[in-house]
GROMACS .gro file of N, CA and C in nm:
model
  189
    1UNK      N    1   4.257   2.596  -7.000
    1UNK     CA    2   4.185   2.626  -6.864
    1UNK      C    3   4.276   2.670  -6.722
    2UNK      N    4   4.229   2.755  -6.613
    2UNK     CA    5   4.271   2.771  -6.551
    2UNK      C    6   4.203   2.736  -6.360
    3UNK      N    7   4.316   2.613  -6.276
    3UNK     CA    8   4.287   2.617  -6.184
    3UNK      C    9   4.287   2.759  -6.061
    4UNK      N   10   4.070   2.729  -6.015
    4UNK     CA   11   4.089   2.844  -5.957
    4UNK      C   12   3.996   2.715  -5.775
    5UNK      N   13   4.055   2.800  -5.719
    5UNK     CA   14   4.052   2.678  -5.569
    5UNK      C   15   4.038   2.857  -5.444
    6UNK      N   16   3.953   2.896  -5.462
    6UNK     CA   17   3.879   2.992  -5.374
    6UNK      C   18   3.986   3.153  -5.483
    7UNK      N   19   4.045   3.133  -5.574
    7UNK     CA   20   4.062   3.295  -5.582
    7UNK      C   21   4.155   3.237  -5.697
    8UNK      N   22   4.266   3.122  -5.589
    8UNK     CA   23   4.389   3.138  -5.648
    8UNK      C   24   4.480   3.008  -5.738
    9UNK      N   25   4.516   3.091  -5.815
    9UNK     CA   26   4.588   3.000  -5.952
    9UNK      C   27   4.675   2.897  -5.915
   10UNK      N   28   4.741   2.803  -6.014
   10UNK     CA   29   4.779   2.788  -6.007
   10UNK      C   30   4.949   2.841  -5.917
   11UNK      N   31   5.001   2.942  -5.965
   11UNK     CA   32   5.171   3.032  -5.900
   11UNK      C   33   5.149   3.029  -5.796
   12UNK      N   34   5.012   3.096  -5.739
   12UNK     CA   35   5.019   3.125  -5.631
   12UNK      C   36   5.020   2.924  -5.541
   13UNK      N   37   4.982   2.865  -5.551
   13UNK     CA   38   4.913   2.735  -5.480
   13UNK      C   39   5.107   2.717  -5.446
   14UNK      N   40   5.155   2.677  -5.642
   14UNK     CA   41   5.255   2.618  -5.613
   14UNK      C   42   5.384   2.724  -5.484
   15UNK      N   43   5.379   2.876  -5.503
   15UNK     CA   44   5.428   2.917  -5.366
   15UNK      C   45   5.395   2.911  -5.248
   16UNK      N   46   5.262   2.875  -5.216
   16UNK     CA   47   5.159   2.854  -5.099
   16UNK      C   48   5.267   2.719  -5.056
   17UNK      N   49   5.273   2.599  -5.105
   17UNK     CA   50   5.252   2.455  -5.100
   17UNK      C   51   5.426   2.494  -5.100
   18UNK      N   52   5.512   2.580  -5.171
   18UNK     CA   53   5.717   2.586  -5.165
   18UNK      C   54   5.718   2.665  -4.998
   19UNK      N   55   5.641   2.721  -4.966
   19UNK     CA   56   5.630   2.830  -4.853
   19UNK      C   57   5.590   2.730  -4.713
   20UNK      N   58   5.537   2.600  -4.748
   20UNK     CA   59   5.434   2.558  -4.626
   20UNK      C   60   5.566   2.440  -4.642
   21UNK      N   61   5.674   2.415  -4.735
   21UNK     CA   62   5.791   2.287  -4.667
   21UNK      C   63   5.872   2.358  -4.658
   22UNK      N   64   5.895   2.477  -4.637
   22UNK     CA   65   6.025   2.595  -4.526
   22UNK      C   66   6.006   2.570  -4.445
   23UNK      N   67   5.864   2.643  -4.382
   23UNK     CA   68   5.889   2.595  -4.261
   23UNK      C   69   5.805   2.519  -4.190
   24UNK      N   70   5.803   2.396  -4.228
   24UNK     CA   71   5.689   2.260  -4.123
   24UNK      C   72   5.843   2.152  -4.177
   25UNK      N   73   5.919   2.179  -4.291
   25UNK     CA   74   5.895   2.089  -4.307
   25UNK      C   75   5.915   1.938  -4.447
   26UNK      N   76   5.958   1.801  -4.497
   26UNK     CA   77   5.874   1.728  -4.512
   26UNK      C   78   5.829   1.661  -4.404
   27UNK      N   79   5.899   1.614  -4.310
   27UNK     CA   80   5.823   1.562  -4.203
   27UNK      C   81   5.702   1.564  -4.184
   28UNK      N   82   5.712   1.693  -4.144
   28UNK     CA   83   5.603   1.749  -4.079
   28UNK      C   84   5.487   1.815  -4.123
   29UNK      N   85   5.468   1.768  -4.241
   29UNK     CA   86   5.359   1.812  -4.357
   29UNK      C   87   5.271   1.667  -4.370
   30UNK      N   88   5.270   1.585  -4.350
   30UNK     CA   89   5.170   1.373  -4.292
   30UNK      C   90   5.103   1.439  -4.220
   31UNK      N   91   5.206   1.453  -4.102
   31UNK     CA   92   5.126   1.486  -3.977
   31UNK      C   93   4.991   1.552  -4.014
   32UNK      N   94   5.055   1.669  -4.062
   32UNK     CA   95   4.898   1.811  -3.959
   32UNK      C   96   4.843   1.796  -4.080
   33UNK      N   97   4.837   1.695  -4.206
   33UNK     CA   98   4.734   1.687  -4.338
   33UNK      C   99   4.653   1.561  -4.220
   34UNK      N  100   4.667   1.446  -4.100
   34UNK     CA  101   4.630   1.367  -4.060
   34UNK      C  102   4.551   1.425  -4.018
   35UNK      N  103   4.610   1.569  -3.914
   35UNK     CA  104   4.539   1.622  -3.785
   35UNK      C  105   4.407   1.663  -3.874
   36UNK      N  106   4.473   1.731  -3.968
   36UNK     CA  107   4.336   1.841  -4.025
   36UNK      C  108   4.205   1.710  -4.074
   37UNK      N  109   4.250   1.648  -4.122
   37UNK     CA  110   4.183   1.522  -4.222
   37UNK      C  111   4.073   1.426  -4.065
   38UNK      N  112   4.165   1.417  -3.957
   38UNK     CA  113   4.105   1.382  -3.835
   38UNK      C  114   3.964   1.494  -3.822
   39UNK      N  115   4.025   1.624  -3.756
   39UNK     CA  116   3.935   1.795  -3.789
   39UNK      C  117   3.854   1.736  -3.840
   40UNK      N  118   3.835   1.784  -3.987
   40UNK     CA  119   3.723   1.810  -4.065
   40UNK      C  120   3.654   1.651  -4.086
   41UNK      N  121   3.668   1.497  -3.978
   41UNK     CA  122   3.629   1.357  -3.981
   41UNK      C  123   3.530   1.388  -3.880
   42UNK      N  124   3.548   1.431  -3.770
   42UNK     CA  125   3.467   1.499  -3.663
   42UNK      C  126   3.399   1.599  -3.605
   43UNK      N  127   3.450   1.746  -3.711
   43UNK     CA  128   3.329   1.821  -3.741
   43UNK      C  129   3.206   1.712  -3.820
   44UNK      N  130   3.175   1.661  -3.914
   44UNK     CA  131   3.149   1.591  -4.009
   44UNK      C  132   3.042   1.485  -3.881
   45UNK      N  133   3.075   1.411  -3.816
   45UNK     CA  134   3.043   1.378  -3.734
   45UNK      C  135   2.944   1.384  -3.638
   46UNK      N  136   2.963   1.586  -3.590
   46UNK     CA  137   2.942   1.607  -3.491
   46UNK      C  138   2.786   1.637  -3.537
   47UNK      N  139   2.804   1.742  -3.743
   47UNK     CA  140   2.697   1.755  -3.780
   47UNK      C  141   2.600   1.733  -3.819
   48UNK      N  142   2.637   1.496  -3.838
   48UNK     CA  143   2.528   1.454  -3.816
   48UNK      C  144   2.495   1.418  -3.742
   49UNK      N  145   2.575   1.389  -3.649
   49UNK     CA  146   2.495   1.335  -3.454
   49UNK      C  147   2.359   1.468  -3.466
   50UNK      N  148   2.456   1.555  -3.507
   50UNK     CA  149   2.298   1.703  -3.510
   50UNK      C  150   2.134   1.645  -3.523
   51UNK      N  151   2.218   1.625  -3.724
   51UNK     CA  152   2.069   1.597  -3.751
   51UNK      C  153   1.990   1.516  -3.710
   52UNK      N  154   2.103   1.391  -3.649
   52UNK     CA  155   2.042   1.232  -3.615
   52UNK      C  156   1.935   1.273  -3.456
   53UNK      N  157   1.977   1.377  -3.398
   53UNK     CA  158   1.945   1.423  -3.288
   53UNK      C  159   1.771   1.450  -3.348
   54UNK      N  160   1.758   1.565  -3.412
   54UNK     CA  161   1.661   1.676  -3.407
   54UNK      C  162   1.539   1.526  -3.545
   55UNK      N  163   1.630   1.480  -3.555
   55UNK     CA  164   1.446   1.348  -3.630
   55UNK      C  165   1.417   1.260  -3.563
   56UNK      N  166   1.490   1.242  -3.395
   56UNK     CA  167   1.484   1.150  -3.356
   56UNK      C  168   1.323   1.291  -3.305
   57UNK      N  169   1.408   1.429  -3.235
   57UNK     CA  170   1.310   1.468  -3.128
   57UNK      C  171   1.145   1.521  -3.204
   58UNK      N  172   1.144   1.512  -3.374
   58UNK     CA  173   1.054   1.531  -3.479
   58UNK      C  174   1.006   1.404  -3.451
   59UNK      N  175   1.091   1.337  -3.443
   59UNK     CA  176   0.995   1.162  -3.442
   59UNK      C  177   0.870   1.180  -3.290
   60UNK      N  178   0.993   1.206  -3.195
   60UNK     CA  179   0.895   1.254  -3.065
   60UNK      C  180   0.813   1.284  -3.020
   61UNK      N  181   0.810   1.419  -3.099
   61UNK     CA  182   0.713   1.461  -3.079
   61UNK      C  183   0.518   1.459  -3.180
   62UNK      N  184   0.588   1.341  -3.286
   62UNK     CA  185   0.482   1.321  -3.396
   62UNK      C  186   0.431   1.200  -3.325
   63UNK      N  187   0.538   1.110  -3.223
   63UNK     CA  188   0.402   1.024  -3.145
   63UNK      C  189   0.344   1.094  -3.087
   0.00000   0.00000   0.00000
């Protein structure tokens, strides 16, 4: 079975990982991943906040 992630196969993913390791070094990559994770979490929290605001406005409109 071929792993397909955004149209990339395993050899392409390995090549990208090696290039990232060479560019950023072993110590910097965990910091980058941590930053990306915090950014994604913040984005999701923002989307949930918008959804909650819309639900509150809908409830206020019904009353």
